[in-house]
């Protein structure tokens, strides 16, 4: 990789906004031990974004970007939705293609990068909402697990199609009234974390983003395991405070509450994944 | 030709790298007897292909199998079966975005299932090659040849080339990569051939040796940065984010749409060179009766010209090799002096007739006749074409049984 990718053209340096300059001068690169503890002192690859004030998804993005062990060689593939509003503000190679095909696009990218650069570590991370991951894109998501693609899939579960104005999704709870479910949703929330295990993921975690340090550990484990073993899946609760009628400062409390119920921390580690995680711990990277 | 003092370069498969001109025009060729699907394999074998993703659908499945064999033999770098045509065209996009010379194949309904991807391919400026072995689109269920889906593809921002036979297909696949990857072009190319009629029939194909191949794709020459975290600029979104509602974003999106279409226009000189012209003419140049056709409809029209000669009617064929870009000037020039223009087609809607009318409007006084038109898997016997002509002239129809 070339760090030059992340450098601003010298001739434009003086006219660039401080936000962008910070991405170059205060971001952390080349250090696999980087993490959320660097957040107060550094700029974590994301500038101002256009998500709603207090949106837990923006917290999630900041923690994830701070936790990437290898940002200089990480490609992020995303999908249409609230997350795609953020990607223009991230200082990484990102790809937005269509709605729901993110795991298929990521499969192509990962396989070709592995073939073109057999001696380099290139991490491919998929980052999309519940609609893209579990509804329209479920086929592509699960099939990438079946094929054992070495990619990390992160689902931002806000239990709703938020960006299109609040329609129920496969991850909405049963009975919840949302647009397009005017009588309340008729069936249960899809247990995506279980489907991921059954479909061949080697590391699966379900959690909220109320604890930054825990997000960091989970993301690092997921990426290290994907790099060496096979697909990994992280399910994060990032409530859409707008659609469930909460104030901007209520997101954290909402997540802390759900920590104790349907988003209680859950982790699955396959045998080959355990070996990788233990080794990374010994190396001081986890 | 490389001389002994030159450094000989080999691709990853160990084939000697030669120039596209050498491979297409100068290398000695030998005659082989093979199906259209096998011609695809032979082309891919000489194309230094990096990646291919496949999905089964008749009649293209065999071509996709054979690309898989090339992967086992080391000629193709990455190969796997995707989950559906939608998934495959997405995976193929990923391969190309990551810097691979990429090819895939599909047919009929699969094309429509994958459809959302084609404008995305063009919009991200990836030079993927799709070999489309055209087939009917349901319902009712059909696996028979037809080329209706090509009409849908015309305005996706991809180049559309049309092969008449296995030989055309072989040469067009090689030329397709070369033209699609020109930095000033760099858009996808859809190489169409009529399914079954070409994919499943055996004919003589002249092939250059298989130990030479096209120069490998250099993704760093692409007009858009490759997504491999190796080269600047990196801080960008591959899909320019223009969803905000303001004048600049409208203008950005609009200008990008024009740019994709301009890229197709810029392919003209390259396509003209590597395809030896965008059209091919057959028959008596002075004939006032002209067939404008592509694919096997052009082959059948050539037969019809021979039959009409026996009837004492002079006719000629203008075969279109490219539909996008459309050979506008070539066609206008070629139909000068024409009185009747027949457009024989393998689909119900007559998309080629629409194209021909559009580009000849106010340029030709000839009467354009959208016939004959067959669909649903029917063949187009030359006699059917002759019958249409004889109907026009009021002559007795002798050749049709």
XYZ file of C-alpha atoms in Angstrom:
687
model
C 0.000 0.000 0.000
C 1.023 3.597 -0.241
C 0.501 6.092 2.562
C 0.457 8.691 -0.184
C -3.122 7.636 -0.827
C -4.084 9.461 2.309
C -2.047 12.599 1.739
C -3.682 15.782 0.533
C -2.249 17.274 -2.635
C 0.384 19.764 -1.454
C -1.010 22.554 -3.626
C -4.423 22.206 -2.016
C -3.254 21.853 1.567
C -3.791 25.499 2.530
C -7.332 25.649 1.190
C -8.568 22.385 2.696
C -10.915 22.612 5.689
C -9.386 21.754 9.064
C -11.584 18.640 9.219
C -9.896 17.218 6.150
C -6.405 18.294 7.220
C -6.963 16.491 10.522
C -7.599 13.291 8.591
C -4.033 13.481 7.387
C -2.209 14.890 10.374
C -4.152 13.484 13.308
C -5.286 10.110 11.989
C -3.572 6.914 13.078
C -2.000 4.714 10.433
C 0.439 1.854 10.395
C -0.181 0.795 13.980
C -2.143 -2.448 14.496
C -2.518 -1.574 18.178
C -4.588 1.511 17.365
C -7.983 1.560 19.035
C -10.808 3.531 20.577
C -8.516 4.787 23.348
C -6.844 6.952 20.692
C -10.117 8.715 19.967
C -9.678 11.732 22.263
C -6.268 12.481 20.761
C -6.672 11.591 17.120
C -8.956 11.929 14.181
C -10.472 8.616 13.296
C -10.716 8.611 9.514
C -14.122 10.201 9.533
C -14.912 13.871 9.294
C -18.205 15.582 9.961
C -21.046 13.447 8.728
C -24.613 13.990 7.696
C -26.347 11.559 10.045
C -28.949 12.839 12.497
C -27.714 14.484 15.685
C -27.003 11.837 18.308
C -27.343 8.922 15.889
C -25.807 5.798 17.446
C -24.700 4.739 13.967
C -22.216 7.624 13.932
C -20.774 6.378 17.226
C -20.540 2.885 15.773
C -18.705 4.156 12.699
C -16.212 6.098 14.795
C -15.447 3.081 16.995
C -15.168 0.726 14.047
C -12.861 3.015 12.106
C -10.709 3.480 15.194
C -10.491 -0.303 15.614
C -9.420 -1.357 12.112
C -6.033 -3.006 12.607
C -4.951 -2.248 9.065
C -6.823 0.833 7.774
C -4.156 1.602 5.177
C -5.007 -1.678 3.423
C -8.698 -1.988 4.241
C -11.460 -1.718 1.663
C -14.955 -1.034 2.972
C -17.975 -2.054 0.929
C -21.269 -0.514 1.904
C -24.804 -0.359 0.666
C -27.585 2.110 0.115
C -28.994 3.444 3.355
C -28.028 5.731 6.217
C -24.484 4.295 6.170
C -24.056 5.413 2.579
C -24.573 8.990 3.760
C -21.389 8.683 5.787
C -19.054 7.025 3.337
C -18.183 10.162 1.380
C -16.716 11.437 4.661
C -14.413 8.506 5.341
C -10.724 8.538 4.466
C -10.586 4.974 3.171
C -11.205 3.190 -0.078
C -14.926 2.578 -0.004
C -17.274 1.102 -2.574
C -20.972 1.689 -2.899
C -22.527 -0.324 -5.670
C -26.223 -1.173 -5.263
C -28.687 -2.005 -2.527
C -28.142 -5.486 -1.109
C -25.208 -6.722 -3.217
C -22.468 -5.581 -0.837
C -21.315 -9.090 0.122
C -21.158 -10.131 -3.535
C -19.099 -7.085 -4.506
C -16.858 -7.651 -1.486
C -16.367 -11.306 -2.518
C -15.074 -10.209 -5.917
C -12.791 -7.580 -4.428
C -11.365 -9.896 -1.764
C -10.663 -12.766 -4.157
C -8.942 -10.559 -6.699
C -6.875 -8.705 -4.087
C -5.766 -12.015 -2.594
C -4.745 -13.161 -6.056
C -3.087 -9.906 -7.104
C -1.288 -9.359 -3.796
C -0.606 -12.825 -2.336
C 2.036 -11.488 0.029
C 0.053 -8.573 1.440
C -2.740 -8.315 3.958
C -5.788 -6.626 2.446
C -8.849 -6.649 4.676
C -12.307 -6.328 3.137
C -15.074 -5.192 5.472
C -18.763 -5.002 4.603
C -20.755 -2.421 6.481
C -24.471 -2.100 5.847
C -27.813 -1.703 7.555
C -30.402 -4.333 8.427
C -32.448 -3.800 5.261
C -29.423 -4.342 3.014
C -27.989 -7.235 5.031
C -31.028 -9.222 6.093
C -33.796 -8.322 3.628
C -32.922 -7.382 0.071
C -29.341 -8.623 0.420
C -29.884 -11.760 2.527
C -29.114 -14.085 -0.379
C -25.810 -12.388 -1.144
C -24.970 -12.169 2.581
C -25.585 -15.839 3.378
C -24.076 -17.109 0.145
C -20.846 -15.271 0.884
C -20.791 -17.155 4.219
C -21.494 -20.485 2.487
C -18.632 -19.800 0.067
C -16.340 -19.065 3.034
C -15.342 -15.667 1.688
C -12.663 -14.137 3.892
C -14.588 -10.970 4.627
C -15.986 -9.347 7.763
C -19.659 -8.403 7.590
C -20.906 -5.781 10.031
C -24.655 -5.177 10.237
C -25.945 -1.944 11.711
C -29.240 -3.153 13.109
C -31.528 -0.206 13.732
C -34.549 -2.475 13.296
C -36.021 -0.334 10.531
C -35.494 0.965 6.987
C -34.492 4.334 8.375
C -33.205 6.213 5.371
C -36.404 5.699 3.368
C -38.591 7.005 6.171
C -39.303 4.235 8.656
C -40.560 1.024 7.070
C -40.494 -2.236 9.044
C -37.585 -4.523 8.198
C -36.824 -8.203 8.759
C -35.133 -7.146 11.982
C -38.055 -5.145 13.351
C -39.582 -6.787 16.431
C -42.862 -8.661 16.057
C -45.875 -6.480 16.641
C -44.090 -3.193 16.121
C -46.112 -0.699 14.082
C -44.036 0.938 11.367
C -44.841 2.277 7.951
C -45.653 -0.697 5.676
C -46.644 -2.664 8.788
C -49.672 -0.609 9.762
C -51.179 -3.491 11.772
C -47.899 -4.285 13.470
C -45.188 -6.594 12.130
C -46.548 -10.099 11.661
C -43.508 -12.267 12.380
C -40.461 -12.416 14.622
C -37.184 -10.593 14.253
C -34.854 -12.607 12.012
C -32.143 -14.195 14.230
C -29.376 -13.158 11.897
C -26.530 -13.962 14.320
C -27.770 -17.584 14.461
C -28.136 -17.743 10.674
C -24.552 -16.513 10.413
C -23.329 -19.335 12.662
C -25.345 -21.953 10.783
C -24.116 -20.589 7.458
C -20.449 -21.020 8.302
C -19.184 -17.839 9.976
C -16.206 -18.464 12.245
C -16.723 -15.553 14.553
C -20.127 -14.045 15.310
C -20.965 -11.364 17.856
C -24.127 -9.519 18.818
C -23.912 -6.351 20.888
C -24.887 -2.716 21.163
C -22.359 0.066 20.720
C -22.784 1.345 24.273
C -19.314 0.087 25.218
C -16.592 1.399 22.872
C -13.880 -0.897 24.173
C -16.049 -3.953 23.621
C -16.807 -2.827 20.061
C -13.074 -2.521 19.451
C -12.317 -6.037 20.685
C -15.137 -7.562 18.670
C -14.175 -5.762 15.445
C -10.521 -6.733 15.811
C -11.368 -10.366 16.499
C -13.728 -10.410 13.513
C -11.133 -8.947 11.159
C -8.245 -11.153 12.331
C -10.372 -14.287 12.015
C -11.692 -13.302 8.570
C -8.144 -12.639 7.404
C -6.960 -16.152 8.231
C -9.954 -18.469 8.533
C -13.183 -17.408 6.825
C -16.283 -15.241 7.074
C -17.114 -13.378 10.279
C -20.251 -11.501 11.276
C -20.853 -8.675 13.752
C -24.383 -7.608 14.621
C -24.525 -4.154 16.206
C -27.617 -2.504 17.634
C -27.565 1.100 16.481
C -31.109 2.312 17.209
C -32.747 4.814 14.916
C -33.690 7.288 17.604
C -35.616 9.341 15.079
C -37.969 6.529 14.103
C -38.535 5.199 17.621
C -39.198 8.696 18.917
C -36.227 9.428 21.148
C -34.297 12.629 21.715
C -30.782 13.143 20.384
C -29.218 12.387 23.751
C -31.263 9.241 24.395
C -29.358 6.858 22.081
C -26.839 5.687 24.663
C -29.509 4.968 27.292
C -31.565 3.055 24.752
C -28.588 0.825 23.950
C -27.698 0.302 27.618
C -31.238 -0.859 28.252
C -31.226 -3.326 25.339
C -27.836 -4.635 26.526
C -29.769 -6.489 29.165
C -32.415 -7.973 26.883
C -32.538 -8.752 23.188
C -29.064 -7.366 22.501
C -27.358 -9.018 25.457
C -23.737 -9.581 24.464
C -23.381 -12.853 22.591
C -20.286 -14.300 20.998
C -19.609 -17.438 18.962
C -16.080 -18.580 18.146
C -15.281 -21.610 15.974
C -12.322 -23.833 16.806
C -10.008 -22.463 14.097
C -11.046 -18.944 15.116
C -10.135 -19.636 18.754
C -6.587 -20.418 17.714
C -6.259 -17.136 15.818
C -7.720 -15.122 18.688
C -5.385 -16.747 21.224
C -2.380 -16.075 19.031
C -3.383 -12.426 18.524
C -3.761 -12.065 22.290
C -0.266 -13.444 22.764
C 1.008 -10.972 20.191
C -0.604 -8.183 22.209
C -2.938 -7.238 19.376
C -6.167 -8.020 21.244
C 6.712 -9.742 -34.460
C 9.202 -9.850 -31.634
C 12.815 -10.164 -32.722
C 15.563 -12.006 -30.885
C 16.972 -8.776 -29.467
C 13.704 -7.858 -27.813
C 12.862 -8.976 -24.299
C 10.149 -11.583 -24.493
C 7.393 -11.083 -21.927
C 5.216 -13.856 -20.597
C 1.895 -13.539 -18.811
C 0.982 -15.359 -15.593
C -0.100 -18.421 -17.567
C 3.294 -18.588 -19.271
C 2.009 -17.447 -22.667
C 4.086 -15.071 -24.724
C 2.600 -11.594 -24.635
C 2.025 -10.132 -28.108
C 0.385 -6.958 -29.312
C -3.358 -7.015 -30.005
C -2.614 -6.293 -33.664
C -0.309 -9.273 -33.882
C -2.748 -11.573 -32.148
C -5.772 -10.442 -34.166
C -4.313 -9.749 -37.592
C -0.805 -11.104 -38.085
C -0.370 -14.359 -36.167
C -0.658 -17.466 -38.371
C -4.034 -19.168 -37.959
C -5.070 -22.761 -38.259
C -8.521 -24.169 -38.928
C -10.473 -25.832 -36.082
C -13.962 -27.278 -35.971
C -15.809 -26.160 -32.842
C -18.949 -24.780 -31.226
C -19.481 -21.144 -30.275
C -19.025 -22.070 -26.616
C -15.653 -23.599 -27.430
C -14.733 -20.466 -29.372
C -15.372 -18.498 -26.159
C -12.925 -20.774 -24.354
C -10.310 -20.335 -27.065
C -10.654 -16.548 -26.908
C -10.463 -16.416 -23.110
C -7.405 -18.679 -23.269
C -5.577 -16.049 -25.323
C -6.884 -13.005 -23.466
C -4.808 -13.016 -20.217
C -8.040 -12.999 -18.242
C -7.715 -12.416 -14.495
C -11.165 -13.267 -13.202
C -14.480 -14.842 -14.126
C -17.608 -15.621 -12.122
C -20.273 -17.923 -13.512
C -23.881 -18.950 -13.073
C -25.729 -21.677 -14.953
C -28.335 -20.763 -17.520
C -28.915 -22.351 -20.901
C -27.465 -21.767 -23.489
C -24.419 -20.047 -21.972
C -23.613 -22.656 -19.293
C -21.145 -24.585 -21.428
C -19.077 -21.482 -22.148
C -18.989 -20.778 -18.407
C -17.900 -24.384 -17.692
C -15.070 -24.068 -20.181
C -13.796 -20.871 -18.560
C -13.713 -22.879 -15.315
C -11.506 -25.449 -17.044
C -9.150 -22.647 -18.059
C -8.958 -21.634 -14.388
C -7.907 -25.191 -13.467
C -5.324 -25.088 -16.248
C -3.943 -21.800 -14.892
C -5.102 -19.466 -17.647
C -7.607 -17.621 -15.434
C -6.716 -16.292 -11.979
C -10.016 -16.255 -10.094
C -13.101 -18.344 -10.909
C -16.170 -19.408 -8.946
C -19.918 -19.895 -9.258
C -22.030 -17.106 -7.814
C -25.461 -17.349 -6.207
C -27.567 -15.837 -9.013
C -27.060 -13.594 -12.000
C -27.596 -10.571 -9.775
C -24.905 -11.877 -7.427
C -22.567 -12.776 -10.288
C -22.734 -9.383 -11.953
C -22.036 -7.846 -8.517
C -19.105 -10.185 -7.892
C -17.778 -9.428 -11.327
C -18.006 -5.722 -10.471
C -15.950 -6.367 -7.343
C -13.316 -8.245 -9.359
C -13.019 -5.418 -11.882
C -12.997 -2.693 -9.213
C -10.092 -4.537 -7.581
C -8.146 -4.372 -10.839
C -8.879 -7.616 -12.689
C -9.547 -8.198 -16.389
C -12.943 -9.806 -15.939
C -15.339 -11.766 -18.133
C -18.658 -13.464 -17.511
C -21.451 -14.957 -19.578
C -25.235 -15.008 -19.365
C -28.436 -15.552 -21.355
C -32.047 -14.326 -21.593
C -33.813 -14.221 -18.210
C -30.482 -14.210 -16.373
C -29.668 -10.946 -18.099
C -32.846 -9.401 -16.747
C -32.300 -10.744 -13.228
C -28.859 -9.132 -13.275
C -30.064 -5.950 -14.874
C -29.555 -3.443 -12.066
C -25.848 -4.126 -12.316
C -25.303 -3.045 -15.927
C -25.831 0.698 -15.491
C -23.754 0.399 -12.315
C -20.922 -1.247 -14.300
C -21.015 1.581 -16.807
C -21.330 4.237 -14.113
C -18.279 2.906 -12.265
C -16.397 2.706 -15.587
C -15.295 -0.917 -15.249
C -14.278 -2.615 -18.530
C -15.995 -5.942 -17.772
C -16.808 -8.116 -20.753
C -20.184 -9.859 -20.750
C -20.672 -12.536 -23.386
C -24.417 -12.633 -23.907
C -25.704 -15.753 -25.606
C -29.121 -14.356 -26.381
C -32.217 -16.405 -25.573
C -35.948 -15.832 -25.154
C -37.314 -14.236 -22.023
C -40.170 -15.885 -20.088
C -43.129 -16.354 -19.936
C -44.091 -18.967 -20.901
C -40.885 -20.784 -20.079
C -38.505 -20.947 -22.972
C -34.878 -21.841 -23.444
C -35.033 -21.117 -27.141
C -32.996 -18.513 -28.993
C -34.326 -15.001 -29.332
C -32.610 -11.645 -28.796
C -35.192 -9.531 -27.044
C -32.941 -8.788 -24.059
C -30.484 -6.935 -26.275
C -33.167 -4.288 -26.781
C -33.257 -3.755 -23.023
C -29.471 -3.464 -22.815
C -29.091 -0.773 -25.455
C -29.273 2.180 -23.089
C -27.390 0.915 -20.054
C -24.163 2.731 -20.927
C -22.413 -0.480 -22.024
C -20.973 -1.014 -25.475
C -22.987 -3.599 -27.405
C -21.251 -5.662 -30.077
C -22.954 -8.379 -32.097
C -21.179 -11.471 -33.436
C -22.532 -13.341 -36.442
C -20.791 -16.676 -35.920
C -18.174 -18.462 -33.821
C -15.327 -16.802 -35.716
C -16.767 -13.352 -35.058
C -17.279 -14.254 -31.428
C -13.673 -15.382 -30.989
C -12.268 -12.223 -32.558
C -14.759 -9.906 -30.842
C -13.989 -11.229 -27.350
C -10.294 -10.448 -27.826
C -10.965 -7.086 -29.448
C -13.593 -6.366 -26.784
C -11.028 -6.317 -23.981
C -8.645 -4.191 -25.991
C -11.243 -1.548 -26.840
C -13.079 -1.571 -23.495
C -9.808 -1.063 -21.624
C -8.623 1.952 -23.610
C -8.201 4.667 -20.945
C -10.379 7.022 -22.983
C -13.132 4.411 -23.240
C -13.070 2.177 -20.162
C -16.699 1.080 -20.120
C -18.137 -2.459 -20.162
C -18.619 -4.330 -23.408
C -21.477 -6.749 -24.018
C -20.540 -9.176 -26.784
C -23.758 -10.676 -28.102
C -24.214 -13.841 -30.056
C -27.431 -15.696 -30.846
C -27.749 -18.570 -28.380
C -27.928 -22.143 -29.720
C -27.557 -21.086 -33.367
C -23.958 -20.160 -32.609
C -23.258 -21.485 -29.100
C -24.276 -25.066 -29.893
C -23.389 -25.514 -33.546
C -20.013 -26.506 -34.843
C -18.243 -24.601 -37.559
C -14.770 -23.856 -38.835
C -12.901 -21.274 -36.780
C -9.469 -19.935 -37.648
C -7.378 -19.704 -34.480
C -3.958 -18.209 -33.778
C -1.620 -20.379 -31.652
C -2.552 -20.759 -27.977
C 0.879 -19.974 -26.571
C 0.458 -16.273 -27.296
C -1.870 -13.877 -25.498
C -2.966 -10.280 -25.125
C -0.908 -7.981 -22.897
C -2.248 -8.245 -19.339
C -4.643 -5.572 -18.096
C -2.905 -2.689 -16.359
C -5.438 -1.309 -13.859
C -3.209 1.683 -13.142
C -3.952 3.047 -16.609
C -7.682 3.214 -15.816
C -9.314 6.647 -15.746
C -10.772 5.794 -12.327
C -8.471 4.714 -9.480
C -8.489 0.984 -8.862
C -9.797 -0.105 -5.446
C -6.659 -1.821 -4.150
C -5.263 0.718 -1.661
C -2.047 0.907 -3.684
C -2.262 4.158 -5.578
C -3.432 7.683 -4.897
C -5.911 9.287 -4.961
C -7.566 7.255 -2.270
C -9.772 9.571 -0.320
C -12.727 9.306 -2.589
C -15.946 7.479 -3.143
C -15.950 5.329 -6.236
C -19.587 6.174 -6.769
C -19.622 9.983 -6.690
C -22.024 10.889 -3.971
C -24.510 13.161 -5.602
C -27.708 12.499 -3.724
C -27.888 15.894 -2.115
C -30.449 18.164 -3.703
C -28.534 21.094 -5.026
C -27.575 22.379 -8.437
C -23.984 21.195 -8.275
C -24.997 17.626 -7.468
C -27.573 17.585 -10.268
C -24.948 18.873 -12.661
C -22.390 16.358 -11.435
C -24.731 13.461 -11.972
C -25.885 14.688 -15.363
C -22.367 15.305 -16.608
C -21.324 11.822 -15.469
C -24.170 10.266 -17.445
C -23.012 12.162 -20.529
C -19.430 11.152 -19.875
C -20.318 7.450 -19.875
C -22.085 7.852 -23.199
C -19.230 9.918 -24.577
C -16.869 7.121 -23.602
C -18.831 4.791 -25.884
C -18.491 7.339 -28.690
C -14.747 7.491 -28.106
C -14.559 3.743 -28.685
C -15.385 4.204 -32.414
C -11.861 4.511 -33.838
C -10.579 1.620 -31.727
C -13.524 -0.622 -32.595
C -13.173 0.329 -36.255
C -9.542 -0.769 -36.186
C -9.839 -3.997 -34.202
C -13.094 -5.136 -35.836
C -11.985 -4.054 -39.318
C -14.885 -1.629 -39.580
C -18.154 -1.275 -37.704
C -20.149 -2.769 -40.574
C -19.575 -5.468 -43.170
C -21.135 -5.361 -46.646
C -22.101 -8.379 -48.723
C -23.643 -8.701 -52.182
C -24.007 -6.407 -55.163
C -23.115 -2.814 -54.096
C -25.491 -1.441 -56.743
C -28.514 -3.368 -55.460
C -31.455 -1.222 -54.397
C -32.733 -3.898 -52.066
C -30.815 -3.916 -48.792
C -30.919 -6.059 -45.674
C -29.695 -4.408 -42.478
C -29.119 -7.053 -39.833
C -26.876 -8.335 -37.078
C -25.957 -11.758 -35.760
C -27.376 -14.836 -37.425
C -30.047 -12.696 -39.071
C -27.180 -11.265 -41.132
C -25.972 -14.782 -41.992
C -29.460 -15.788 -43.142
C -29.795 -12.564 -45.121
C -26.627 -13.470 -47.002
C -28.242 -16.772 -47.971
C -31.361 -14.878 -49.029
C -29.246 -12.696 -51.306
C -28.058 -15.859 -53.093
C -31.608 -17.162 -53.456
C -32.853 -13.814 -54.731
C -30.124 -13.825 -57.354
C -31.796 -16.920 -58.816
C -35.030 -14.931 -58.938
C -33.215 -12.228 -60.819
C -33.375 -9.803 -57.900
C -30.203 -8.008 -56.869
C -29.811 -7.552 -53.126
C -27.131 -6.829 -50.557
C -26.542 -7.084 -46.809
C -25.235 -4.533 -44.369
C -24.166 -6.371 -41.260
C -23.866 -4.236 -38.126
C -21.024 -5.337 -35.882
C -21.618 -2.748 -33.191
C -24.979 -1.538 -31.932
C -23.468 0.723 -29.257
C -21.801 2.707 -30.639
C -24.253 2.556 -33.542
C -22.433 2.800 -36.899
C -24.454 5.855 -37.895
C -22.232 7.303 -40.621
C -21.320 3.899 -42.021
C -24.972 2.931 -42.354
C -26.013 6.242 -43.900
C -23.229 5.909 -46.428
C -23.974 2.270 -47.166
C -27.705 2.709 -47.839
C -27.184 5.455 -50.431
C -29.064 4.320 -53.498
C -31.206 1.869 -51.546
C -34.923 1.754 -52.328
C -36.043 -0.884 -49.855
C -34.407 -1.656 -46.528
C -35.464 -4.890 -44.837
C -34.563 -5.392 -41.176
C -34.820 -9.128 -40.329
C -34.782 -9.771 -36.586
C -34.938 -12.492 -33.940
C -37.324 -10.751 -31.559
C -40.925 -9.570 -31.403
C -40.392 -5.868 -30.770
C -38.038 -5.046 -33.612
C -35.492 -3.071 -31.662
C -33.057 -3.025 -34.558
C -35.726 -1.636 -36.883
C -36.286 1.181 -34.386
C -32.558 1.899 -34.322
C -32.271 1.832 -38.118
C -35.266 4.156 -38.543
C -33.937 6.518 -35.917
C -30.565 6.941 -37.562
C -31.789 7.005 -41.141
C -34.565 9.525 -40.506
C -34.137 12.373 -42.985
C -31.020 10.697 -44.418
C -32.565 8.092 -46.673
C -35.627 7.977 -48.920
C -35.696 4.199 -48.808
C -38.697 2.432 -47.388
C -37.755 0.682 -44.132
C -39.545 -2.637 -43.686
C -39.308 -4.281 -40.268
C -39.527 -7.824 -41.562
C -39.260 -10.693 -41.362
C -39.318 -11.011 -37.605
C -39.208 -14.332 -35.792
C -39.247 -15.078 -32.082
C -39.881 -17.772 -29.523
C -36.957 -19.844 -30.751
C -37.908 -20.097 -34.405
C -35.150 -20.159 -36.955
C -35.192 -17.673 -39.787
C -34.838 -19.729 -42.982
C -33.474 -17.709 -45.859
C -36.692 -18.629 -47.704
C -38.724 -16.657 -45.172
C -36.649 -13.617 -45.925
C -37.027 -14.216 -49.648
C -40.784 -14.556 -49.215
C -40.989 -11.089 -47.671
C -39.157 -9.641 -50.649
C -41.246 -11.501 -53.182
C -44.421 -10.343 -51.460
C -43.249 -6.802 -52.035
C -42.503 -7.366 -55.706
C -45.660 -9.380 -56.299
C -43.638 -12.297 -57.633
C -44.586 -15.904 -57.205
C -43.150 -17.420 -54.029
C -41.222 -20.498 -55.223
C -38.645 -21.140 -52.559
C -40.896 -21.363 -49.570
C -42.309 -24.774 -48.820
